[in-house]
Coordinates of C-alpha atoms in Angstrom, one line a residue:
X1 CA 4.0 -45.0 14.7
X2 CA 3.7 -41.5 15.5
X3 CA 7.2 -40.7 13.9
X4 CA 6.5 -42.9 11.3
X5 CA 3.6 -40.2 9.9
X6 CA 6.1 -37.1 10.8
X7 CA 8.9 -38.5 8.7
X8 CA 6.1 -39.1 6.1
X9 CA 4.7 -35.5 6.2
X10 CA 7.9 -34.2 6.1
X11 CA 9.4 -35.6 3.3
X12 CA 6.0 -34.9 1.1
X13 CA 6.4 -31.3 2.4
X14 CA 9.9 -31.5 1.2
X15 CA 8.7 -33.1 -2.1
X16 CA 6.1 -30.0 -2.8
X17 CA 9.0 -27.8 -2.0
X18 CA 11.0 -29.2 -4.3
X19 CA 8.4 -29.1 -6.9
X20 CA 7.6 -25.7 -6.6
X21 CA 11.2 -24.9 -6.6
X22 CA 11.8 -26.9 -10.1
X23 CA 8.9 -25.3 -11.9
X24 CA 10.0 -22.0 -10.7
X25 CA 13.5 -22.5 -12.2
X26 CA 12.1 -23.2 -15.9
X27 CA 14.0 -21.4 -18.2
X28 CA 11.2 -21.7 -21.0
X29 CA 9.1 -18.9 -18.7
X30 CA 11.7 -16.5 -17.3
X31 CA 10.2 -14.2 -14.6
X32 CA 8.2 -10.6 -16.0
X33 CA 10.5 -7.5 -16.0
X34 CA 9.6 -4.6 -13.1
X35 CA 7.6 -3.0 -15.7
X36 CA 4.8 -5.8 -15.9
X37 CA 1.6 -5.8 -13.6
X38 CA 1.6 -9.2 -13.2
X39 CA 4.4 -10.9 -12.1
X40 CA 6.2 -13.5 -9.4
X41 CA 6.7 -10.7 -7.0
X42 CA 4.9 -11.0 -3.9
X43 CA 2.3 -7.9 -4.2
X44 CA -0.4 -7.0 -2.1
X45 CA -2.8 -4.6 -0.4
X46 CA -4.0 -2.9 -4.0
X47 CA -5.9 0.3 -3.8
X48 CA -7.7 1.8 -6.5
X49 CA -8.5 5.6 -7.7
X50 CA -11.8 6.2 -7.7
X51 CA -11.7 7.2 -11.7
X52 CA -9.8 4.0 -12.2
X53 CA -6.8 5.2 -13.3
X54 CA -4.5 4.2 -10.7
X55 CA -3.4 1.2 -8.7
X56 CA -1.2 1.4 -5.5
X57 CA 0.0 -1.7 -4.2
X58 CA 2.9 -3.0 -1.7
X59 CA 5.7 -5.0 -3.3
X60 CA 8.9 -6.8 -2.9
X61 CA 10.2 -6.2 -7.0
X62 CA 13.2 -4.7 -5.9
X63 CA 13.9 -7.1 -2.4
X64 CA 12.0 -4.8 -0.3
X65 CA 8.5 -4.0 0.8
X66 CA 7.4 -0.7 -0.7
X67 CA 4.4 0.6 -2.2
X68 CA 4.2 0.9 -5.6
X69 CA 2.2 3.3 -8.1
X70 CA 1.0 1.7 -11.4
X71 CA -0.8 3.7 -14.2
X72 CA -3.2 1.2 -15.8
X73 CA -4.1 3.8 -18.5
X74 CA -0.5 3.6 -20.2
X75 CA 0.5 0.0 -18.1
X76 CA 3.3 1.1 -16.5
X77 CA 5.1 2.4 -12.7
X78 CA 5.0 5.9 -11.8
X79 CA 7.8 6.9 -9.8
X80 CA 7.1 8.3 -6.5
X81 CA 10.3 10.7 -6.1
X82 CA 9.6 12.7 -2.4
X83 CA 8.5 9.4 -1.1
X84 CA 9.2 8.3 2.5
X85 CA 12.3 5.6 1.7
X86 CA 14.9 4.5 3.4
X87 CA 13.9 2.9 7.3
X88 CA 10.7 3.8 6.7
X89 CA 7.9 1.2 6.4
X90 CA 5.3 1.9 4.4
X91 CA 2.0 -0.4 4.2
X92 CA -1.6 0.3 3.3
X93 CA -2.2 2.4 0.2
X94 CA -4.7 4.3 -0.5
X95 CA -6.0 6.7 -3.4
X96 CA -7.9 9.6 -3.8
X97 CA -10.5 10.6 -6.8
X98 CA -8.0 11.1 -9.8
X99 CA -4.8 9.5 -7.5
X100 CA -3.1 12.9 -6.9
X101 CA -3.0 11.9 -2.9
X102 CA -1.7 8.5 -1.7
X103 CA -2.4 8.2 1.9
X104 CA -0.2 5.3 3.9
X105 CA 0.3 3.6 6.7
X106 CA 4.6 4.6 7.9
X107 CA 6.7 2.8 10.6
X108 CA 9.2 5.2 11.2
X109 CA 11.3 3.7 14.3
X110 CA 9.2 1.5 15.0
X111 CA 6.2 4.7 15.5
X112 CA 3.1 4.1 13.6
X113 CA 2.5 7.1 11.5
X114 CA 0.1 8.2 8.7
X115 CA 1.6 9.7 5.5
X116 CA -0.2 11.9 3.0
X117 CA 1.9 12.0 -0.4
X118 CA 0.7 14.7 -2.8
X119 CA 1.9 13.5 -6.7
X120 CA 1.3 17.3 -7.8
X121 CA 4.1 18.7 -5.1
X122 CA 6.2 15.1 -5.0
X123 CA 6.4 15.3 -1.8
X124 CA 5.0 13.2 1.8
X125 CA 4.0 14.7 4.8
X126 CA 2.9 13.1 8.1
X127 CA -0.6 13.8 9.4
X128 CA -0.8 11.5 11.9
X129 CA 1.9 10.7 14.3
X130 CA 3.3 9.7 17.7
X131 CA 0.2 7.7 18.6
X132 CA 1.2 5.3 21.5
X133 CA -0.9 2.8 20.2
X134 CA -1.6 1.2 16.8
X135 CA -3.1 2.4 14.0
X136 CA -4.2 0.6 10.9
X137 CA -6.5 1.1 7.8
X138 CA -5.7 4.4 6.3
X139 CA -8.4 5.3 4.1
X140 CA -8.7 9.0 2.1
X141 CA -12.1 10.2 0.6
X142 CA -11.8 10.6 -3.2
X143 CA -11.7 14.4 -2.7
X144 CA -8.7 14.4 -0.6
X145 CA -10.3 16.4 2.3
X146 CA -10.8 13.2 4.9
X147 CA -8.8 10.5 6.1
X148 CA -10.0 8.2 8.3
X149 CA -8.8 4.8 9.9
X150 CA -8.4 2.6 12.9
X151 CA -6.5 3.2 16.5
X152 CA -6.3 1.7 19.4
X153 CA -6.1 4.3 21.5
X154 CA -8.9 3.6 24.0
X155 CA -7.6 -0.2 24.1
X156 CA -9.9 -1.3 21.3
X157 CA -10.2 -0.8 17.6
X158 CA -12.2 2.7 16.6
X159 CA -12.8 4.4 13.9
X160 CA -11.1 8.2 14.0
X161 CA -11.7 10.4 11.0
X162 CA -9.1 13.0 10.3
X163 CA -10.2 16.6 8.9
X164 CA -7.8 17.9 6.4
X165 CA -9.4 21.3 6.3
X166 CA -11.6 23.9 3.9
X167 CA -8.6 25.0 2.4
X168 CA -6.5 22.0 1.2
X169 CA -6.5 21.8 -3.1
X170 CA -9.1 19.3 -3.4
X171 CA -8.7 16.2 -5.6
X172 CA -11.4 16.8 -7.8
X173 CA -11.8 16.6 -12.3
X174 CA -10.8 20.1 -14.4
X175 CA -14.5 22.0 -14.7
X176 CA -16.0 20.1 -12.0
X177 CA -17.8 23.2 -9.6
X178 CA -15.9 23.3 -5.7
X179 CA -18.8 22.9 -3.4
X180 CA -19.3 25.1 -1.3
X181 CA -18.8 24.2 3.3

């Protein structure tokens, strides 16, 4: 009886998968190009810009996870030359004021790291690394000065916020006054 419903289950699993596996082979709807925001890839984690400009997400368009840049003022990828590539994972995007820094989570042999990317210079730089434990959650402040996110350092989650300094360039609009520390 018992095997009875597990042969049962699986071939109605095995139906669905079939299914899905049909419909996604129509030829009448042929998947979106790389250049199209939505598409069949498997996308996730999205981060915003706080002037709404940019989106950051992770993907698998080219048959990788990486995180990709998307200008939604023109609708279409920015490329992220200076990028950590290669072994590295990167996971967690997120964006400051006008998107000029893209902080991210890294895996670089099999180290958690965070990763600042700066889309004025091109170029990534670690700020956080060689943590024995896990970290998670990298978040920037929409002037670029603060980072904050999870570790478990102490054996639980906390909350650590990370000071850039006074004298980083500050993500902020043309003609908009620097406050003052």
């Amino acid at each position: 009886m018992a095997a009875h419903r597990l042969l049962r289950r699986f071939i109605q699993g095995l139906s669905y998968s079939l299914l899905a596996l049909l419909s996604a082979c129509n030829m009448n709807n042929p998947p979106p190009g790389i250049g199209d925001l939505n598409s069949r890839y498997n996308e996730e984690k999205p981060a915003i810009s706080g002037n709404g400009r940019w989106l950051a997400m992770v993907s698998n368009r080219r048959g990788m996870s990486e995180i990709l840049l998307y200008d939604l003022q023109v609708r279409r990828f920015e490329g992220l030359s200076g990028f950590y590539g290669g072994d590295a994972i990167a996971d967690s995007p997120s964006l400051s004021l006008t998107g000029r820094y893209l902080v991210y989570l890294v895996t670089l042999d099999g180290r958690p790291a965070i990763a600042l990317y700066d889309r004025i210079t091109k170029r990534s730089d670690l700020l956080i690394q060689g943590y024995r434990r896990w970290i998670q959650h990298p978040h920037i402040s929409p002037d670029g000065r603060y980072v904050v996110f999870q570790s478990a350092r102490k054996g639980q989650w906390d909350i650590e916020v990370l000071d850039r300094g006074p004298n980083i360039e500050l993500d902020i609009p043309d003609g908009t006054p620097i406050p003052n520390p």
